[in-house]
Amino acid sequence: MTKIRLLEPDTVNKIAAGEVIERPVSVVKEFVENSIDAGASKILIEVSEGGKRLIRVADDGCGMDREDVVLAFEKHATSKISGVDDLDRIATLGFRGEALSSISSVARSVEVRTKTKSVDPTSTGTGLTIEDGKIQDVSDIGCPVGTAIEVRDLFYNVPARRKYLKSARSELAKITDLVTSYAIINYQISFELFTGKKTVFKSLRSESWDNCVLRILGSDAARSLIPIEARSENVSISGAVGKHTFTRSSPDWIMIYVNGRPVRSKSMVRAVNDAYRTLIPRGKHPIAVISLQIDPSQLDVNVHPAKTEVRFLREEELAEMLTEAIYRELLSLKDTEFSSKQMAALQLQVVEPYEVEPCNIKSSATTSQGVEPGQGQDSDRGMGVESHSAEVRSDKIATSHNALSESEKLGAKIQKILPFTSMPERLEIDLDASIDFRVMGQILKLYIVIEGPDGLVLVDQHAAAERIEYEKLQKKHRSGTLAQELIVPLNLELSPREQVMLEDWNPFLNEMGFEIVPFGGNAYNVRSVPAVGSKLESSESIHDVLKDLFDLGKVSTEATTRDDVLKLFACRGSIKAGHELTWKDMQVLLRDLLACQNPKTCPHGRPTMVTISPLQLEKIFGRR
Ligand code: ADP
Ligand code: MG
């Protein structure tokens, strides 16, 4: 008896559907793409329960006649290509001809009403009903020109898939993101997305994509945009990028389109980031909407069943062209007035950390003194820092005339390795009197070097600050004093997707100290924030926190989530790596850390400090 058998068509369809239709947003994507391909000028999208119960997409495109609509649900049925040669010149969003058949195999019912344009006024449209993947009914009906297609109970017969769906709100957020990303690039089409009676997103067809960008990214972002343009034989690049002064903590707002298709492309996102390399700090990203029109023969869009990835024939060349195009515009900006010091600092930030060799320490100590003349003026002077050793001083004189030498560049990276001999004898701030800790300085803008009772102590300033902040927040949360009212409320602009998420998260955010109220359109007013010092008092940082929260997906009322959120606040509110500390900062940090219940680890469990004992030192130096 043979073991191998051919699968039933229905099974084949379900397997194929697994690749293309992952969640409700995949269905919306396929339908919206079909509507765009059909030349629609208006696309209406309705969902309920985040698309799990119902997805309905209606367009005013070319419609289908009776024979076509029946065929459309066959596997590999497409009007967009006719043979393998066409794969080289795909100009439509669809071409695989499997969306409709796949969707109908994983939904309880699909209903289509469609009508083509006709000169005959008596012509009717066609209605088609599919249940359990089988056509039940085809009939003549009256309906407007275009296509409306409706899917009910997605994955009703695929429990494994259903299990992985997120909350209705999260699914709606994904759908909102998708619709907005298509609306930006297809500005000549009006889009509306609604759920129940509520319009989640609406854009009116216009001549350029400015309006849509404004609606989605908000007015601050839109104001910061500058147009870019470049052209070569096979490629034309257009779009807009944000000024270097408008940054985000994630690359989410770098949107790349290839021939009208939103795509994920690491190389193109990197190309955008590269243009800002020396202009914005590390860890920050610009905003950008980039549309690449590429000769289809230079492109493979058939890499991924959902077509969210593409392969470029000349990827590097293209990336370079994009970086150049953006960089050119940024440079021509009048307000790109960086002082040479700022430029040097920015450049240094992109240098990777390197191993510290003992021989660098001397020159670095002098350099950091040399490049930061203002440093000595602050409060640390009073703590006896100014009495450097003679050796270091002469070193400083020796190197100060040179231009930025290699060792100086390296040296500037090691912040403040101050001469150990001139340290204050004891901390001015009262620590536990029984413990003797001497702060020696900060290195690499990240670690505090301390002589402790058990040897050499290195404290990770960010981990330590996080621990301190976290325990403070825990206390405040317990006593219900987490909120800190802002004297001047902050204005926040949220994208349609974020607005969807906020509705779900707001009660929880309230409990966690945020008061965020709608202010009309995209605008929201932030009246209070969690009390984590001044770190959360900017629209950008609040935005970042919200993004992190929304990325968690579902709101949960469990204590663990609250704790996670406190950790998040603690992280956001804390001194970062790369931040230069004064003596006072270091001392306060150390004092507060030692006062913590659990001073040895950060809230995520990483160590806040390591101790190298005298014995270990002796071993390192071969004394034993
Ligand atoms: P593909 O888009 O890859 O061709 P689909 O399964 O998505 O495959 O659709 C099959 C065919 O049905 C399309 O090629 C198109 O001819 C037709 N079709 C689907 N949706 C629409 C629509 N909204 N308007 C007009 N024709 C449509
Ligand atoms: Mg399609």
XYZ file of C-alpha atoms and ligand atoms in Angstrom:
652
model
C 0.000 0.000 0.000
C 1.346 3.413 -0.861
C 2.008 5.838 1.921
C 1.995 8.916 -0.206
C -1.298 10.430 -1.207
C -2.389 13.624 -2.887
C -4.080 16.038 -0.537
C -7.646 17.164 -0.999
C -7.926 20.630 -2.610
C -9.527 21.965 0.546
C -6.568 20.814 2.641
C -4.140 22.315 0.139
C -5.998 25.613 0.380
C -5.911 25.627 4.144
C -2.170 24.997 4.107
C -1.626 27.791 1.590
C -3.860 30.063 3.648
C -1.592 29.461 6.594
C 1.189 31.245 4.741
C -0.734 34.219 3.442
C -3.433 34.686 6.034
C -1.859 34.886 9.418
C -4.338 37.149 11.160
C -7.207 39.517 10.341
C -4.870 42.211 9.097
C -3.655 39.822 6.376
C -7.175 39.643 4.989
C -7.528 43.406 5.067
C -4.207 43.673 3.271
C -5.257 41.328 0.470
C -8.597 43.062 0.013
C -7.151 46.552 0.087
C -4.505 45.543 -2.447
C -7.196 44.075 -4.694
C -9.171 47.302 -4.450
C -6.104 49.354 -5.337
C -5.357 47.044 -8.256
C -8.976 47.471 -9.348
C -8.384 51.213 -9.716
C -10.581 52.278 -6.811
C -10.752 55.920 -5.785
C -12.459 55.126 -2.530
C -11.955 52.196 -0.159
C -14.137 51.609 2.855
C -13.007 49.119 5.485
C -15.225 47.908 8.275
C -14.145 45.460 10.952
C -15.704 44.153 14.091
C -13.887 42.533 16.975
C -10.589 43.462 15.404
C -11.614 41.653 12.231
C -12.131 38.325 13.952
C -15.893 38.457 13.527
C -16.234 40.588 10.409
C -14.090 42.208 7.755
C -15.793 44.126 5.004
C -13.958 46.002 2.282
C -15.890 47.955 -0.313
C -14.440 49.805 -3.278
C -15.581 51.711 -6.340
C -13.086 49.971 -8.637
C -13.597 48.097 -11.889
C -15.699 45.293 -10.379
C -16.018 41.768 -11.762
C -18.565 40.219 -14.042
C -20.366 37.005 -13.244
C -17.881 34.570 -14.780
C -14.908 36.321 -13.252
C -16.228 36.462 -9.749
C -16.755 32.714 -9.720
C -13.279 32.121 -11.124
C -11.666 34.548 -8.704
C -12.152 32.057 -5.868
C -10.371 29.253 -7.653
C -6.825 28.589 -6.540
C -4.221 30.408 -8.658
C -6.890 32.460 -10.357
C -5.650 35.873 -11.302
C -6.274 38.490 -13.950
C -2.925 40.124 -13.278
C -0.377 37.854 -14.905
C -0.679 35.165 -17.509
C 2.683 33.453 -17.493
C 6.077 33.215 -15.910
C 7.484 35.978 -18.124
C 5.111 38.413 -16.494
C 6.786 37.864 -13.146
C 9.502 40.146 -14.463
C 7.176 43.061 -15.020
C 4.664 42.987 -12.212
C 2.931 46.322 -11.952
C 0.096 45.281 -9.667
C 0.085 44.537 -5.952
C -1.424 41.089 -6.438
C -0.363 38.409 -8.885
C -0.327 35.108 -7.024
C -4.049 34.563 -7.369
C -4.357 32.791 -4.074
C -5.746 35.321 -1.638
C -9.428 34.861 -2.307
C -9.303 31.078 -2.439
C -7.187 30.945 0.714
C -9.392 33.312 2.655
C -12.569 31.477 1.715
C -11.087 28.241 3.020
C -10.449 29.644 6.506
C -13.626 31.675 7.060
C -17.134 30.608 7.881
C -18.548 32.676 5.036
C -17.485 35.057 2.299
C -19.940 37.232 0.471
C -19.200 39.296 -2.605
C -21.318 41.900 -4.321
C -19.736 43.276 -7.435
C -20.613 45.104 -10.591
C -18.590 46.258 -13.565
C -19.094 49.561 -15.326
C -21.426 49.118 -18.220
C -23.119 51.324 -20.770
C -26.242 49.217 -20.427
C -28.336 50.847 -17.687
C -30.274 47.652 -17.038
C -27.171 45.586 -16.297
C -27.048 44.082 -12.856
C -24.325 43.107 -10.475
C -23.439 39.690 -9.146
C -23.816 38.358 -5.651
C -21.815 35.334 -4.575
C -21.897 33.467 -1.312
C -19.288 30.997 -0.147
C -19.680 28.906 2.940
C -17.065 26.547 4.304
C -14.997 27.219 1.207
C -17.732 26.154 -1.223
C -19.791 28.352 -3.502
C -23.394 28.234 -2.272
C -25.072 30.786 -4.404
C -24.466 33.037 -7.401
C -27.183 35.456 -8.378
C -27.922 38.716 -10.155
C -28.357 41.560 -7.721
C -28.557 45.319 -7.782
C -25.436 47.026 -6.428
C -23.190 49.975 -7.206
C -20.182 49.674 -9.527
C -17.239 48.215 -7.663
C -16.743 45.362 -5.264
C -17.764 44.769 -1.693
C -16.452 41.668 -0.044
C -17.263 40.467 3.411
C -15.631 37.807 5.545
C -17.214 36.374 8.661
C -15.649 34.364 11.462
C -12.104 34.079 10.291
C -10.273 30.919 11.389
C -13.498 29.417 12.768
C -12.166 26.101 11.432
C -8.497 26.640 12.343
C -8.360 26.659 16.149
C -4.558 26.655 16.099
C -4.588 30.028 14.350
C -7.359 31.437 16.464
C -5.338 30.748 19.556
C -2.577 33.064 18.414
C -4.793 36.027 17.746
C -4.364 38.993 20.050
C -7.080 41.065 21.669
C -9.585 42.743 19.360
C -7.901 46.045 20.136
C -4.451 44.815 19.184
C -5.728 43.311 15.969
C -7.501 46.576 15.214
C -4.260 48.426 15.886
C -2.470 46.262 13.337
C -5.220 46.876 10.822
C -5.045 50.606 11.498
C -1.307 50.558 10.879
C -1.763 48.725 7.624
C -4.521 50.992 6.357
C -2.565 54.126 7.231
C 0.539 52.830 5.525
C -1.388 52.168 2.310
C -3.191 55.495 2.610
C 0.076 57.434 2.700
C 1.395 56.043 -0.539
C -1.998 55.877 -2.280
C -2.922 59.465 -1.541
C -5.062 59.593 -4.673
C -7.472 57.187 -2.957
C -9.808 58.009 -0.061
C -9.625 55.528 2.782
C -11.919 55.049 5.698
C -11.579 52.482 8.431
C -14.334 52.059 10.968
C -15.434 49.660 13.638
C -18.971 49.728 14.989
C -20.016 53.327 14.476
C -16.576 54.701 15.147
C -14.272 55.966 12.430
C -10.759 54.935 13.323
C -9.041 56.519 10.355
C -10.107 58.574 7.409
C -8.143 60.182 4.631
C -9.462 62.124 1.689
C -7.982 61.665 -1.748
C -5.564 64.439 -2.550
C -2.897 65.547 -4.973
C 0.082 64.805 -2.774
C 0.718 62.699 0.268
C 1.325 65.635 2.606
C -2.203 65.628 3.969
C -2.155 61.999 4.826
C 1.246 62.200 6.472
C -0.058 65.052 8.563
C -3.018 63.001 9.667
C -0.890 60.020 10.560
C 2.363 61.382 11.897
C 0.939 64.537 13.447
C 1.695 68.172 12.787
C 5.075 68.325 14.536
C 6.374 65.478 12.444
C 4.801 66.799 9.274
C 6.310 70.242 9.848
C 9.755 68.753 10.136
C 9.570 66.957 6.790
C 11.751 67.917 3.867
C 11.188 66.470 0.405
C 13.800 64.275 -1.217
C 14.189 63.236 -4.810
C 16.681 61.249 -6.843
C 16.652 59.456 -10.141
C 18.747 56.988 -12.057
C 18.185 54.830 -15.079
C 16.080 52.173 -13.346
C 15.105 53.842 -10.125
C 13.355 56.937 -8.992
C 13.282 57.895 -5.349
C 10.828 60.338 -3.900
C 9.508 61.020 -0.475
C 10.209 63.092 2.565
C 12.422 62.799 5.584
C 12.339 64.497 8.959
C 14.928 67.020 9.984
C 17.645 65.735 12.248
C 16.020 67.649 15.086
C 12.939 65.447 15.032
C 13.842 61.972 16.157
C 12.215 58.842 17.478
C 13.571 56.063 19.642
C 12.486 53.382 17.221
C 12.785 53.042 13.458
C 9.008 52.486 13.170
C 8.517 55.758 11.435
C 10.850 54.985 8.610
C 8.398 53.812 5.987
C 9.657 52.247 2.826
C 7.546 51.639 -0.234
C 8.628 49.819 -3.334
C 6.428 50.350 -6.367
C 3.569 51.311 -4.099
C 4.007 48.342 -1.814
C 4.879 48.928 1.844
C 7.854 46.685 2.512
C 10.136 45.764 5.324
C 13.646 46.330 4.166
C 16.472 46.357 6.639
C 18.911 47.587 4.041
C 16.790 50.590 3.081
C 16.069 51.490 6.701
C 19.797 51.320 7.315
C 20.386 53.514 4.283
C 18.056 56.134 5.765
C 19.710 55.926 9.169
C 23.134 56.183 7.554
C 22.324 59.599 6.173
C 21.841 60.854 9.736
C 24.866 59.064 11.075
C 26.657 62.094 12.472
C 23.606 64.265 12.875
C 21.552 62.469 15.476
C 22.607 60.582 18.574
C 23.003 56.884 18.634
C 19.825 55.009 19.487
C 17.657 57.636 17.840
C 16.033 57.347 14.444
C 14.686 59.845 11.974
C 11.246 59.738 10.442
C 10.975 59.122 6.728
C 8.531 58.188 4.024
C 10.439 56.806 1.085
C 8.883 55.739 -2.165
C 11.084 53.760 -4.520
C 9.881 53.266 -8.060
C 11.976 50.532 -9.538
C 11.908 48.843 -12.896
C 10.135 45.547 -12.037
C 12.915 43.607 -13.794
C 15.321 44.880 -11.107
C 13.230 43.434 -8.368
C 11.877 40.206 -6.979
C 8.637 40.739 -5.104
C 7.922 37.047 -4.961
C 10.132 36.336 -1.955
C 7.492 36.120 0.706
C 3.913 34.853 0.389
C 2.562 38.011 1.963
C 4.893 40.055 -0.279
C 6.102 42.227 2.570
C 9.684 41.639 1.566
C 11.373 42.302 -1.721
C 14.754 41.507 -3.138
C 16.647 44.205 -4.975
C 18.951 43.337 -7.808
C 21.409 46.137 -7.018
C 20.783 46.591 -3.363
C 24.001 48.328 -2.379
C 23.861 50.807 -5.203
C 20.289 51.615 -4.309
C 21.080 52.027 -0.622
C 23.909 54.397 -1.450
C 21.709 56.414 -3.738
C 19.099 56.742 -1.005
C 21.610 57.744 1.666
C 23.097 60.338 -0.698
C 19.718 61.778 -1.624
C 18.793 62.279 2.020
C 22.191 63.493 3.131
C 22.241 66.088 0.375
C 18.977 67.581 1.567
C 20.003 67.533 5.188
C 23.219 69.350 4.420
C 21.473 72.037 2.450
C 19.223 72.848 5.370
C 19.917 76.297 6.667
C 19.470 75.293 10.261
C 22.010 72.525 10.102
C 24.371 74.636 12.082
C 26.451 72.312 14.097
C 29.351 73.703 15.972
C 32.537 71.789 15.403
C 32.399 70.636 19.012
C 28.915 69.227 18.525
C 30.027 67.503 15.377
C 33.004 65.978 17.133
C 30.778 64.781 19.933
C 28.274 63.287 17.546
C 30.968 61.580 15.595
C 32.360 60.054 18.724
C 29.018 58.593 19.595
C 29.041 56.355 16.591
C 32.442 54.910 17.361
C 32.088 51.436 18.786
C 33.319 50.912 22.329
C 36.833 49.593 22.447
C 39.045 47.838 24.916
C 40.693 50.146 27.379
C 44.412 49.740 27.408
C 46.253 51.031 30.420
C 48.448 53.210 28.226
C 45.441 55.161 26.990
C 44.441 56.227 30.401
C 47.012 58.920 30.846
C 46.332 60.748 27.655
C 42.632 60.312 28.050
C 42.621 61.898 31.429
C 44.299 64.909 30.009
C 42.121 65.051 26.946
C 38.907 64.953 28.811
C 40.163 67.814 30.889
C 41.268 69.582 27.772
C 38.122 69.356 25.670
C 35.757 70.293 28.400
C 36.807 73.629 29.724
C 33.477 74.215 31.444
C 33.842 71.109 33.500
C 35.855 72.544 36.311
C 33.366 75.311 37.000
C 30.633 73.218 38.535
C 30.219 72.012 42.035
C 32.856 69.312 41.825
C 35.512 71.962 42.154
C 34.611 72.400 45.742
C 35.426 68.777 46.396
C 39.068 69.101 45.720
C 39.081 67.801 42.203
C 41.252 70.577 40.902
C 44.417 69.375 42.547
C 45.715 67.160 39.771
C 49.074 65.577 39.981
C 51.983 67.313 38.370
C 52.528 64.447 35.992
C 49.085 64.809 34.509
C 49.429 68.531 34.147
C 52.592 68.353 32.141
C 50.962 65.759 29.983
C 48.154 68.103 29.271
C 50.470 70.854 28.166
C 52.288 68.451 25.941
C 49.207 67.410 23.992
C 46.986 70.439 24.068
C 48.509 72.103 21.012
C 48.025 69.168 18.735
C 45.044 68.845 16.492
C 42.577 66.083 17.362
C 45.024 63.222 17.366
C 44.032 59.585 17.339
C 44.771 59.143 20.996
C 42.771 62.224 21.824
C 39.812 60.918 19.949
C 40.041 57.732 21.894
C 40.708 59.699 25.008
C 37.563 61.726 24.648
C 35.690 58.460 24.863
C 37.011 57.713 28.279
C 35.328 60.265 30.354
C 36.853 61.588 33.433
C 39.427 59.192 34.559
C 40.672 61.573 37.101
C 43.942 61.298 38.925
C 43.344 58.898 41.728
C 45.637 60.616 44.149
C 43.522 63.721 44.369
C 40.246 62.097 45.345
C 38.277 63.427 48.246
C 39.155 61.313 51.224
C 35.629 60.411 52.099
C 32.205 60.976 50.583
C 30.700 64.225 51.653
C 27.272 62.761 51.552
C 26.567 60.651 54.518
C 26.715 56.994 53.755
C 26.353 54.258 56.241
C 29.141 55.348 58.522
C 30.450 51.846 58.919
C 31.226 51.472 55.243
C 34.010 53.234 53.571
C 33.474 53.895 49.882
C 35.602 56.280 47.915
C 34.387 57.381 44.496
C 37.361 57.537 42.175
C 35.687 58.714 39.009
C 33.657 57.777 35.973
C 34.946 55.819 33.016
C 33.522 55.296 29.556
C 30.620 57.534 30.571
C 29.131 54.401 32.023
C 30.953 53.014 35.054
C 31.747 54.581 38.372
C 35.040 53.456 39.816
C 35.000 53.109 43.574
C 37.333 51.917 46.247
C 35.194 49.909 48.611
C 35.819 47.914 51.756
C 36.178 44.707 49.739
C 38.315 46.061 46.949
C 37.751 47.790 43.641
C 34.078 48.331 42.881
C 32.694 49.132 39.442
C 29.134 50.400 39.333
C 27.108 50.423 36.115
C 25.502 53.840 36.338
C 22.414 52.964 34.330
C 21.759 49.676 36.083
C 22.248 51.366 39.437
C 19.988 54.279 38.592
C 17.355 51.845 37.370
C 17.427 49.925 40.633
C 17.096 53.107 42.677
C 14.326 54.484 40.504
C 12.491 51.170 40.506
C 12.416 50.872 44.271
C 11.288 54.485 44.584
C 8.503 53.872 42.092
C 7.417 50.726 43.883
C 7.038 52.704 47.075
C 5.101 55.438 45.360
C 2.851 52.948 43.621
C 2.077 51.268 46.925
C 1.228 54.561 48.552
C -0.771 55.799 45.561
C 1.472 58.792 44.923
C 2.812 57.815 41.545
C 1.269 60.687 39.601
C 3.061 63.950 39.283
C 1.048 66.808 37.909
C 2.690 68.822 35.171
C 2.672 72.557 35.698
C 2.256 73.060 31.989
C 0.363 70.208 30.317
C 2.228 68.654 27.415
C 0.845 68.312 23.964
C 1.050 64.857 22.462
C 0.196 63.791 18.952
C -0.783 60.181 18.474
C -1.027 58.226 15.266
C -4.356 56.529 14.497
C -2.930 53.228 15.668
C -1.749 54.739 18.928
C -5.164 56.294 19.450
C -6.705 52.846 19.141
C -4.283 51.428 21.701
C -4.675 54.342 24.082
C -8.376 53.676 24.489
C -7.560 50.295 25.893
C -4.631 51.366 27.970
C -5.919 54.612 29.417
C -7.462 53.312 32.657
C -4.267 51.415 33.359
C -2.131 54.405 32.449
C -4.201 56.446 34.854
C -3.402 54.097 37.640
C 0.252 54.324 36.703
C 0.313 58.085 37.013
C -0.537 59.292 33.522
C -3.420 61.565 32.804
C -3.858 61.801 29.061
C -6.976 63.455 27.679
C -8.141 63.918 24.069
C -7.694 67.416 22.732
C -9.303 67.119 19.311
C -8.006 65.322 16.225
C -4.633 63.722 16.762
C -3.872 65.892 19.749
C -3.853 64.813 23.370
C -3.080 66.666 26.531
C -0.817 65.118 29.119
C -1.631 66.534 32.536
C 0.326 64.221 34.754
C 3.107 61.679 34.399
C 4.639 59.088 36.731
C 6.968 60.809 39.131
C 10.325 59.788 37.753
C 11.942 63.187 37.855
C 12.208 65.357 34.805
C 12.996 62.479 32.461
C 9.389 61.901 31.458
C 8.523 65.508 30.983
C 8.762 65.734 27.233
C 6.346 64.657 24.556
C 8.999 62.508 22.987
C 9.788 60.522 26.098
C 6.104 60.035 26.880
C 5.644 58.866 23.346
C 8.451 56.386 23.816
C 6.917 54.997 26.989
C 3.520 54.649 25.338
C 5.107 52.863 22.431
C 6.812 50.411 24.757
C 3.556 49.790 26.586
C 1.521 49.350 23.442
C 4.106 46.904 22.185
C 3.265 44.726 25.170
C -0.081 44.224 23.420
C -2.861 43.294 25.777
C -3.541 45.277 28.888
C -3.385 42.940 31.780
C -4.435 43.632 35.283
C -2.013 41.229 36.776
C 0.499 42.452 39.289
C 3.351 41.248 37.122
C 2.393 43.652 34.379
C 2.341 46.527 36.821
C 5.769 45.566 37.931
C 6.954 45.369 34.330
C 5.599 48.822 33.739
C 7.357 50.182 36.808
C 10.546 48.645 35.459
C 9.923 50.332 32.173
C 9.390 53.694 33.842
C 12.480 53.117 35.931
C 14.477 52.415 32.809
C 13.092 55.441 30.988
C 13.563 57.696 33.956
C 17.115 56.730 34.730
C 20.530 58.092 33.909
C 21.664 56.449 30.720
C 24.983 55.075 29.673
C 26.879 57.843 27.965
C 25.772 60.440 30.430
C 28.516 62.332 32.115
C 28.234 62.479 35.890
C 29.482 65.111 38.286
C 31.073 64.104 41.557
C 27.895 64.919 43.301
C 25.878 62.777 40.888
C 28.169 59.846 41.539
C 28.035 60.224 45.257
C 24.274 60.564 45.381
C 23.908 57.577 43.102
C 26.131 55.450 45.266
C 24.396 56.525 48.451
C 20.959 55.805 47.016
C 22.065 52.488 45.614
C 23.436 51.332 48.929
C 20.165 52.337 50.537
C 18.216 50.033 48.227
C 16.676 46.837 49.471
C 18.334 44.949 46.697
C 21.304 47.023 45.580
C 23.224 44.324 43.745
C 21.047 43.897 40.666
C 19.004 46.097 38.382
C 15.254 45.381 38.078
C 15.988 43.122 35.110
C 18.431 41.076 37.125
C 21.697 42.352 35.699
C 24.380 43.285 38.222
C 24.609 46.915 39.259
C 28.095 46.510 40.629
C 31.043 44.181 40.536
C 33.778 43.972 43.099
C 37.338 42.969 42.354
C 38.944 41.889 45.595
C 42.523 42.741 46.570
C 43.290 39.029 46.168
C 41.984 39.038 42.608
C 44.008 42.145 41.894
C 47.109 40.482 43.232
C 46.485 37.527 40.972
C 45.933 39.753 37.967
C 49.218 41.485 38.613
C 51.083 38.276 39.269
C 51.876 39.100 42.851
C 50.602 35.689 43.872
P -4.460 38.293 -7.179
O -4.784 39.619 -6.581
O -3.120 37.804 -6.807
O -4.698 38.260 -8.639
P -6.705 37.359 -5.636
O -7.075 36.012 -5.151
O -6.476 38.424 -4.619
O -5.441 37.203 -6.553
O -7.823 37.854 -6.614
C -8.148 37.082 -7.735
C -8.708 37.943 -8.837
O -9.985 38.455 -8.456
C -7.888 39.164 -9.157
O -6.857 38.857 -10.069
C -8.909 40.123 -9.721
O -9.101 39.895 -11.084
C -10.183 39.733 -9.008
N -10.495 40.663 -7.898
C -10.274 40.450 -6.599
N -10.685 41.501 -5.856
C -11.169 42.420 -6.718
C -11.730 43.728 -6.564
N -11.873 44.319 -5.366
N -12.125 44.378 -7.688
C -11.996 43.792 -8.896
N -11.470 42.565 -9.106
C -11.053 41.876 -8.032
Mg -4.955 39.947 -4.561
